[in-house]
PDB file of C-alpha atoms in Angstrom:
ATOM      1  CA  GLY A   1      14.481  33.778  -2.641  1.00 76.00           C
ATOM      2  CA  GLN A   2      12.323  35.770  -5.005  1.00 82.00           C
ATOM      3  CA  GLN A   3       8.671  34.804  -5.331  1.00 89.00           C
ATOM      4  CA  LEU A   4       5.703  36.421  -6.997  1.00 94.00           C
ATOM      5  CA  ASN A   5       2.621  37.350  -4.974  1.00 95.00           C
ATOM      6  CA  GLN A   6      -0.158  34.927  -5.837  1.00 97.00           C
ATOM      7  CA  SER A   7      -3.688  35.020  -4.467  1.00 97.00           C
ATOM      8  CA  PRO A   8      -5.706  33.518  -3.088  1.00 97.00           C
ATOM      9  CA  GLN A   9      -3.460  31.171  -1.148  1.00 96.00           C
ATOM     10  CA  SER A  10      -6.165  28.490  -1.169  1.00 97.00           C
ATOM     11  CA  MET A  11      -9.684  27.961  -2.455  1.00 96.00           C
ATOM     12  CA  PHE A  12     -12.338  25.432  -1.466  1.00 96.00           C
ATOM     13  CA  ILE A  13     -15.167  25.360  -3.975  1.00 95.00           C
ATOM     14  CA  GLN A  14     -18.070  23.226  -5.197  1.00 97.00           C
ATOM     15  CA  GLU A  15     -17.916  21.356  -8.462  1.00 97.00           C
ATOM     16  CA  GLY A  16     -19.242  23.518 -11.277  1.00 97.00           C
ATOM     17  CA  GLU A  17     -18.117  26.829  -9.805  1.00 97.00           C
ATOM     18  CA  ASP A  18     -15.780  29.204 -11.603  1.00 97.00           C
ATOM     19  CA  VAL A  19     -12.361  30.011 -10.142  1.00 97.00           C
ATOM     20  CA  SER A  20     -10.139  33.076 -10.446  1.00 97.00           C
ATOM     21  CA  MET A  21      -6.607  33.559  -9.242  1.00 98.00           C
ATOM     22  CA  ASN A  22      -4.006  36.203  -9.900  1.00 97.00           C
ATOM     23  CA  CYS A  23      -0.342  36.913  -9.669  1.00 97.00           C
ATOM     24  CA  THR A  24       1.454  40.217  -9.197  1.00 97.00           C
ATOM     25  CA  SER A  25       5.063  41.288  -9.403  1.00 95.00           C
ATOM     26  CA  SER A  26       7.091  44.376  -8.663  1.00 93.00           C
ATOM     27  CA  SER A  27       9.115  43.620 -11.794  1.00 91.00           C
ATOM     28  CA  ILE A  28       8.169  43.551 -15.445  1.00 93.00           C
ATOM     29  CA  PHE A  29       8.074  40.224 -17.250  1.00 92.00           C
ATOM     30  CA  ASN A  30       7.894  39.523 -20.961  1.00 89.00           C
ATOM     31  CA  THR A  31       6.479  36.026 -20.492  1.00 91.00           C
ATOM     32  CA  TRP A  32       3.867  34.759 -18.058  1.00 94.00           C
ATOM     33  CA  LEU A  33       3.178  31.059 -17.554  1.00 95.00           C
ATOM     34  CA  TRP A  34       0.656  29.086 -15.536  1.00 97.00           C
ATOM     35  CA  TYR A  35       1.443  25.610 -14.199  1.00 97.00           C
ATOM     36  CA  LYS A  36      -0.495  22.989 -12.227  1.00 98.00           C
ATOM     37  CA  GLN A  37       1.220  20.605  -9.833  1.00 97.00           C
ATOM     38  CA  ASP A  38      -0.287  17.382  -8.500  1.00 95.00           C
ATOM     39  CA  PRO A  39       1.089  15.695  -5.367  1.00 88.00           C
ATOM     40  CA  GLY A  40       4.353  13.891  -6.015  1.00 86.00           C
ATOM     41  CA  GLU A  41       4.690  15.274  -9.524  1.00 92.00           C
ATOM     42  CA  GLY A  42       6.399  18.119 -11.281  1.00 95.00           C
ATOM     43  CA  PRO A  43       4.526  21.193 -12.547  1.00 97.00           C
ATOM     44  CA  VAL A  44       2.639  20.812 -15.816  1.00 96.00           C
ATOM     45  CA  LEU A  45       2.354  23.778 -18.168  1.00 94.00           C
ATOM     46  CA  LEU A  46      -1.225  24.970 -18.685  1.00 96.00           C
ATOM     47  CA  ILE A  47      -0.956  28.272 -20.560  1.00 96.00           C
ATOM     48  CA  ALA A  48       1.852  30.489 -21.874  1.00 94.00           C
ATOM     49  CA  LEU A  49       1.452  34.235 -22.514  1.00 94.00           C
ATOM     50  CA  TYR A  50       3.945  36.326 -24.471  1.00 91.00           C
ATOM     51  CA  LYS A  51       2.389  39.709 -25.083  1.00 92.00           C
ATOM     52  CA  ALA A  52       0.967  42.401 -22.805  1.00 94.00           C
ATOM     53  CA  GLY A  53      -2.832  42.291 -22.926  1.00 95.00           C
ATOM     54  CA  GLU A  54      -2.873  38.808 -24.453  1.00 95.00           C
ATOM     55  CA  LEU A  55      -5.835  36.608 -23.529  1.00 97.00           C
ATOM     56  CA  THR A  56      -5.360  32.883 -24.137  1.00 96.00           C
ATOM     57  CA  SER A  57      -7.623  29.898 -23.528  1.00 97.00           C
ATOM     58  CA  ASN A  58      -6.931  26.206 -23.066  1.00 96.00           C
ATOM     59  CA  GLY A  59     -10.242  24.377 -22.732  1.00 97.00           C
ATOM     60  CA  ARG A  60     -11.929  25.613 -19.553  1.00 97.00           C
ATOM     61  CA  LEU A  61      -8.867  27.662 -18.612  1.00 98.00           C
ATOM     62  CA  THR A  62      -8.351  31.274 -19.623  1.00 98.00           C
ATOM     63  CA  ALA A  63      -5.359  33.411 -18.726  1.00 98.00           C
ATOM     64  CA  GLN A  64      -4.428  37.014 -19.372  1.00 98.00           C
ATOM     65  CA  PHE A  65      -1.117  38.882 -19.508  1.00 96.00           C
ATOM     66  CA  GLY A  66      -1.651  42.178 -17.678  1.00 96.00           C
ATOM     67  CA  ILE A  67      -1.089  45.355 -19.673  1.00 96.00           C
ATOM     68  CA  THR A  68       1.366  46.661 -17.082  1.00 94.00           C
ATOM     69  CA  ARG A  69       3.422  43.473 -17.599  1.00 93.00           C
ATOM     70  CA  LYS A  70       3.453  43.094 -13.823  1.00 95.00           C
ATOM     71  CA  ASP A  71       0.469  40.807 -13.383  1.00 96.00           C
ATOM     72  CA  SER A  72      -1.437  37.871 -14.801  1.00 98.00           C
ATOM     73  CA  PHE A  73      -4.771  36.186 -14.171  1.00 98.00           C
ATOM     74  CA  LEU A  74      -6.043  32.628 -14.514  1.00 98.00           C
ATOM     75  CA  ASN A  75      -9.697  31.670 -14.660  1.00 98.00           C
ATOM     76  CA  ILE A  76     -11.099  28.136 -14.547  1.00 98.00           C
ATOM     77  CA  SER A  77     -14.707  27.742 -15.585  1.00 97.00           C
ATOM     78  CA  ALA A  78     -17.088  25.004 -14.443  1.00 97.00           C
ATOM     79  CA  SER A  79     -14.572  23.329 -12.135  1.00 97.00           C
ATOM     80  CA  ILE A  80     -14.431  19.540 -11.894  1.00 96.00           C
ATOM     81  CA  PRO A  81     -12.826  17.285  -9.252  1.00 95.00           C
ATOM     82  CA  SER A  82      -9.707  16.669 -11.345  1.00 95.00           C
ATOM     83  CA  ASP A  83      -8.921  20.402 -11.194  1.00 97.00           C
ATOM     84  CA  VAL A  84      -7.680  19.789  -7.645  1.00 97.00           C
ATOM     85  CA  GLY A  85      -4.040  20.692  -7.230  1.00 97.00           C
ATOM     86  CA  ILE A  86      -1.665  23.585  -6.714  1.00 97.00           C
ATOM     87  CA  TYR A  87      -1.565  26.260  -9.392  1.00 98.00           C
ATOM     88  CA  PHE A  88       1.549  28.340  -9.906  1.00 97.00           C
ATOM     89  CA  CYS A  89       2.159  31.403 -11.971  1.00 97.00           C
ATOM     90  CA  ALA A  90       5.656  32.003 -13.286  1.00 96.00           C
ATOM     91  CA  GLY A  91       7.296  34.984 -14.921  1.00 94.00           C
ATOM     92  CA  ARG A  92      10.301  35.217 -17.145  1.00 91.00           C
ATOM     93  CA  MET A  93      12.320  38.230 -18.212  1.00 85.00           C
ATOM     94  CA  ASN A  94      14.956  38.330 -20.901  1.00 73.00           C
ATOM     95  CA  TYR A  95      17.411  41.168 -20.861  1.00 65.00           C
ATOM     96  CA  GLY A  96      20.125  40.663 -23.402  1.00 59.00           C
ATOM     97  CA  GLY A  97      20.746  36.937 -23.616  1.00 59.00           C
ATOM     98  CA  ALA A  98      17.931  34.422 -23.731  1.00 74.00           C
ATOM     99  CA  THR A  99      17.162  32.478 -20.583  1.00 80.00           C
ATOM    100  CA  ASN A 100      14.592  29.970 -19.398  1.00 83.00           C
ATOM    101  CA  LYS A 101      14.886  31.137 -15.773  1.00 90.00           C
ATOM    102  CA  LEU A 102      11.451  31.349 -14.183  1.00 92.00           C
ATOM    103  CA  ILE A 103      10.345  33.237 -11.070  1.00 95.00           C
ATOM    104  CA  PHE A 104       7.441  31.351  -9.518  1.00 96.00           C
ATOM    105  CA  GLY A 105       4.457  32.539  -7.554  1.00 96.00           C
ATOM    106  CA  THR A 106       3.619  31.320  -4.075  1.00 95.00           C
ATOM    107  CA  GLY A 107       0.936  28.978  -5.376  1.00 96.00           C
ATOM    108  CA  THR A 108      -2.840  28.586  -5.035  1.00 97.00           C
ATOM    109  CA  LEU A 109      -4.191  25.367  -3.561  1.00 97.00           C
ATOM    110  CA  LEU A 110      -7.490  24.444  -5.183  1.00 97.00           C
ATOM    111  CA  ALA A 111      -9.867  21.932  -3.628  1.00 97.00           C
ATOM    112  CA  VAL A 112     -13.059  20.962  -5.439  1.00 95.00           C
ATOM    113  CA  GLN A 113     -15.891  19.248  -3.633  1.00 92.00           C
ATOM    114  CA  PRO A 114     -18.064  16.998  -5.828  1.00 90.00           C
TER     115      PRO A 114
ATOM    116  CA  LYS B   1       8.117  10.836 -26.671  1.00 67.00           C
ATOM    117  CA  ALA B   2       9.261   9.981 -23.180  1.00 79.00           C
ATOM    118  CA  GLY B   3       9.097  12.798 -20.672  1.00 93.00           C
ATOM    119  CA  VAL B   4      11.812  14.205 -18.459  1.00 97.00           C
ATOM    120  CA  THR B   5      13.173  11.526 -16.175  1.00 97.00           C
ATOM    121  CA  GLN B   6      14.909  12.096 -12.875  1.00 98.00           C
ATOM    122  CA  THR B   7      16.802   9.608 -10.771  1.00 97.00           C
ATOM    123  CA  PRO B   8      16.584   8.687  -8.036  1.00 97.00           C
ATOM    124  CA  ARG B   9      13.021   9.635  -7.105  1.00 97.00           C
ATOM    125  CA  TYR B  10      13.731   9.509  -3.386  1.00 97.00           C
ATOM    126  CA  LEU B  11      16.937   9.903  -1.436  1.00 97.00           C
ATOM    127  CA  ILE B  12      17.831  10.010   2.236  1.00 98.00           C
ATOM    128  CA  LYS B  13      21.184  11.402   3.321  1.00 98.00           C
ATOM    129  CA  THR B  14      22.770  12.639   6.521  1.00 98.00           C
ATOM    130  CA  ARG B  15      24.290  16.023   7.224  1.00 98.00           C
ATOM    131  CA  GLY B  16      27.750  16.497   5.802  1.00 98.00           C
ATOM    132  CA  GLN B  17      27.317  13.976   3.000  1.00 98.00           C
ATOM    133  CA  GLN B  18      27.152  14.876  -0.642  1.00 98.00           C
ATOM    134  CA  VAL B  19      24.585  13.864  -3.236  1.00 98.00           C
ATOM    135  CA  THR B  20      24.323  13.707  -7.019  1.00 98.00           C
ATOM    136  CA  LEU B  21      20.979  13.924  -8.804  1.00 98.00           C
ATOM    137  CA  SER B  22      20.470  13.029 -12.437  1.00 98.00           C
ATOM    138  CA  CYS B  23      18.155  14.364 -15.121  1.00 98.00           C
ATOM    139  CA  SER B  24      17.515  13.039 -18.626  1.00 98.00           C
ATOM    140  CA  PRO B  25      15.715  15.618 -20.784  1.00 97.00           C
ATOM    141  CA  ILE B  26      13.155  14.919 -23.464  1.00 95.00           C
ATOM    142  CA  SER B  27      14.847  13.610 -26.588  1.00 94.00           C
ATOM    143  CA  GLY B  28      16.010  16.526 -28.735  1.00 92.00           C
ATOM    144  CA  HIS B  29      15.885  19.070 -25.914  1.00 93.00           C
ATOM    145  CA  ARG B  30      19.160  20.886 -25.356  1.00 93.00           C
ATOM    146  CA  SER B  31      18.311  23.120 -22.414  1.00 93.00           C
ATOM    147  CA  VAL B  32      18.038  21.855 -18.836  1.00 96.00           C
ATOM    148  CA  SER B  33      17.136  23.893 -15.753  1.00 96.00           C
ATOM    149  CA  TRP B  34      17.057  22.903 -12.096  1.00 98.00           C
ATOM    150  CA  TYR B  35      14.736  24.184  -9.363  1.00 98.00           C
ATOM    151  CA  GLN B  36      14.475  23.589  -5.635  1.00 98.00           C
ATOM    152  CA  GLN B  37      10.999  23.377  -4.082  1.00 97.00           C
ATOM    153  CA  THR B  38      10.460  23.735  -0.332  1.00 95.00           C
ATOM    154  CA  PRO B  39       7.369  24.620   1.717  1.00 92.00           C
ATOM    155  CA  GLY B  40       9.022  27.776   3.014  1.00 89.00           C
ATOM    156  CA  GLN B  41      10.709  29.170  -0.108  1.00 92.00           C
ATOM    157  CA  GLY B  42       8.550  27.676  -2.835  1.00 94.00           C
ATOM    158  CA  LEU B  43      10.089  27.030  -6.235  1.00 96.00           C
ATOM    159  CA  GLN B  44      13.524  28.602  -6.584  1.00 97.00           C
ATOM    160  CA  PHE B  45      15.737  28.595  -9.675  1.00 96.00           C
ATOM    161  CA  LEU B  46      19.100  26.877  -9.211  1.00 97.00           C
ATOM    162  CA  PHE B  47      20.796  26.954 -12.624  1.00 94.00           C
ATOM    163  CA  GLU B  48      20.290  26.318 -16.310  1.00 94.00           C
ATOM    164  CA  TYR B  49      22.427  24.675 -18.952  1.00 95.00           C
ATOM    165  CA  PHE B  50      22.415  24.844 -22.717  1.00 93.00           C
ATOM    166  CA  SER B  51      24.825  22.937 -24.924  1.00 91.00           C
ATOM    167  CA  GLU B  52      26.957  21.939 -21.936  1.00 94.00           C
ATOM    168  CA  THR B  53      27.369  25.558 -20.772  1.00 94.00           C
ATOM    169  CA  GLN B  54      25.905  27.060 -17.628  1.00 94.00           C
ATOM    170  CA  ARG B  55      23.847  30.020 -18.836  1.00 91.00           C
ATOM    171  CA  ASN B  56      22.386  31.279 -15.591  1.00 90.00           C
ATOM    172  CA  LYS B  57      22.698  30.614 -11.875  1.00 93.00           C
ATOM    173  CA  GLY B  58      20.364  31.297  -8.987  1.00 93.00           C
ATOM    174  CA  ASN B  59      21.213  32.635  -5.565  1.00 94.00           C
ATOM    175  CA  PHE B  60      22.448  29.450  -3.942  1.00 96.00           C
ATOM    176  CA  PRO B  61      25.742  28.746  -2.153  1.00 96.00           C
ATOM    177  CA  GLY B  62      28.665  27.195  -3.952  1.00 96.00           C
ATOM    178  CA  ARG B  63      27.804  23.821  -2.409  1.00 98.00           C
ATOM    179  CA  PHE B  64      25.282  23.526  -5.218  1.00 98.00           C
ATOM    180  CA  SER B  65      26.810  22.748  -8.582  1.00 97.00           C
ATOM    181  CA  GLY B  66      25.801  21.149 -11.823  1.00 97.00           C
ATOM    182  CA  ARG B  67      26.898  20.128 -15.251  1.00 97.00           C
ATOM    183  CA  GLN B  68      25.509  19.056 -18.585  1.00 98.00           C
ATOM    184  CA  PHE B  69      26.879  16.359 -20.818  1.00 97.00           C
ATOM    185  CA  SER B  70      27.132  16.223 -24.603  1.00 96.00           C
ATOM    186  CA  ASN B  71      23.936  14.128 -24.781  1.00 95.00           C
ATOM    187  CA  SER B  72      22.117  16.940 -22.860  1.00 96.00           C
ATOM    188  CA  ARG B  73      21.735  14.832 -19.722  1.00 98.00           C
ATOM    189  CA  SER B  74      22.433  16.861 -16.606  1.00 98.00           C
ATOM    190  CA  GLU B  75      23.523  16.245 -13.050  1.00 98.00           C
ATOM    191  CA  MET B  76      23.455  18.446 -10.015  1.00 98.00           C
ATOM    192  CA  ASN B  77      25.577  17.960  -6.945  1.00 98.00           C
ATOM    193  CA  VAL B  78      25.142  19.205  -3.424  1.00 98.00           C
ATOM    194  CA  SER B  79      28.134  18.888  -1.115  1.00 96.00           C
ATOM    195  CA  THR B  80      28.266  19.084   2.667  1.00 97.00           C
ATOM    196  CA  LEU B  81      24.522  18.599   3.014  1.00 98.00           C
ATOM    197  CA  GLU B  82      22.576  20.653   5.539  1.00 98.00           C
ATOM    198  CA  LEU B  83      19.142  19.976   7.020  1.00 97.00           C
ATOM    199  CA  GLY B  84      17.781  22.917   5.037  1.00 96.00           C
ATOM    200  CA  ASP B  85      18.696  21.206   1.771  1.00 98.00           C
ATOM    201  CA  SER B  86      15.776  18.829   2.239  1.00 98.00           C
ATOM    202  CA  ALA B  87      13.546  19.587  -0.718  1.00 97.00           C
ATOM    203  CA  LEU B  88      12.030  18.421  -3.962  1.00 97.00           C
ATOM    204  CA  TYR B  89      14.578  19.027  -6.722  1.00 98.00           C
ATOM    205  CA  LEU B  90      12.970  19.517 -10.108  1.00 98.00           C
ATOM    206  CA  CYS B  91      14.566  19.339 -13.509  1.00 98.00           C
ATOM    207  CA  ALA B  92      12.997  20.961 -16.563  1.00 96.00           C
ATOM    208  CA  SER B  93      13.957  20.627 -20.202  1.00 95.00           C
ATOM    209  CA  SER B  94      13.159  22.636 -23.310  1.00 91.00           C
ATOM    210  CA  PRO B  95      14.223  22.476 -26.947  1.00 87.00           C
ATOM    211  CA  GLY B  96      16.200  25.688 -26.740  1.00 79.00           C
ATOM    212  CA  LEU B  97      16.305  28.981 -24.916  1.00 73.00           C
ATOM    213  CA  ALA B  98      13.353  31.281 -24.384  1.00 66.00           C
ATOM    214  CA  GLY B  99      13.898  33.280 -27.535  1.00 60.00           C
ATOM    215  CA  SER B 100      12.221  30.545 -29.533  1.00 55.00           C
ATOM    216  CA  ARG B 101       9.190  30.420 -27.185  1.00 67.00           C
ATOM    217  CA  SER B 102      10.099  26.862 -26.327  1.00 69.00           C
ATOM    218  CA  GLU B 103       8.679  26.251 -22.911  1.00 85.00           C
ATOM    219  CA  GLN B 104       9.938  23.933 -20.235  1.00 89.00           C
ATOM    220  CA  PHE B 105       8.627  20.509 -19.320  1.00 93.00           C
ATOM    221  CA  PHE B 106       9.261  19.380 -15.766  1.00 96.00           C
ATOM    222  CA  GLY B 107      10.247  15.968 -14.493  1.00 97.00           C
ATOM    223  CA  PRO B 108       8.651  14.352 -11.419  1.00 96.00           C
ATOM    224  CA  GLY B 109      11.484  15.507  -9.174  1.00 97.00           C
ATOM    225  CA  THR B 110      13.847  13.916  -6.679  1.00 98.00           C
ATOM    226  CA  ARG B 111      12.725  14.112  -3.071  1.00 97.00           C
ATOM    227  CA  LEU B 112      15.849  14.615  -0.933  1.00 98.00           C
ATOM    228  CA  THR B 113      15.640  14.224   2.820  1.00 98.00           C
ATOM    229  CA  VAL B 114      18.629  15.231   4.940  1.00 98.00           C
ATOM    230  CA  LEU B 115      18.740  13.783   8.463  1.00 97.00           C
TER     231      LEU B 115
END
């Protein structure tokens, strides 16, 4: 199946550090989304981006829609233990009819040591 | 508002059996999508429904099917189960289709194990 390239695959950091992860695609998307998934739960939407070049924040999280429409970045500032989880990017493209179909990235496992 | 609910949460089946999974979307949401999550393939789109019509389908064999009812609740069915069907099956609902920037909310998933 199709997956987006997401890096890094995993990160082990100290509490208080900043985190950066990115997602790249060979295809153009017109929507980029970032989700977080905790064990045993479904993904939870963190940030949605709809326009090339858009920079959006949600608390300590900041994400950007790449100007080429083929990539996106997520930054987490001043990490805390509850940031632990798997982060997924997801892209959506609408050609003609509207669709909610998402193509997901491979995921970034984040571990935060207190 | 209650979130997306999926039943059952856990299921164990044997090869060759069939299974039906259920999803109740958030009240007022008319679009439901299904995804399969496995360690090897990650999150893969199965299909999406809007107003009881299948709008899009992923690259899965015909053993995977679904439907949506008039109250927006959805079911997916997998027939002739194979070991490789073991996965977390996630349902997501949204008010409408992407044109309205209405994003999807995921349920907790159904963990299917095929023995």
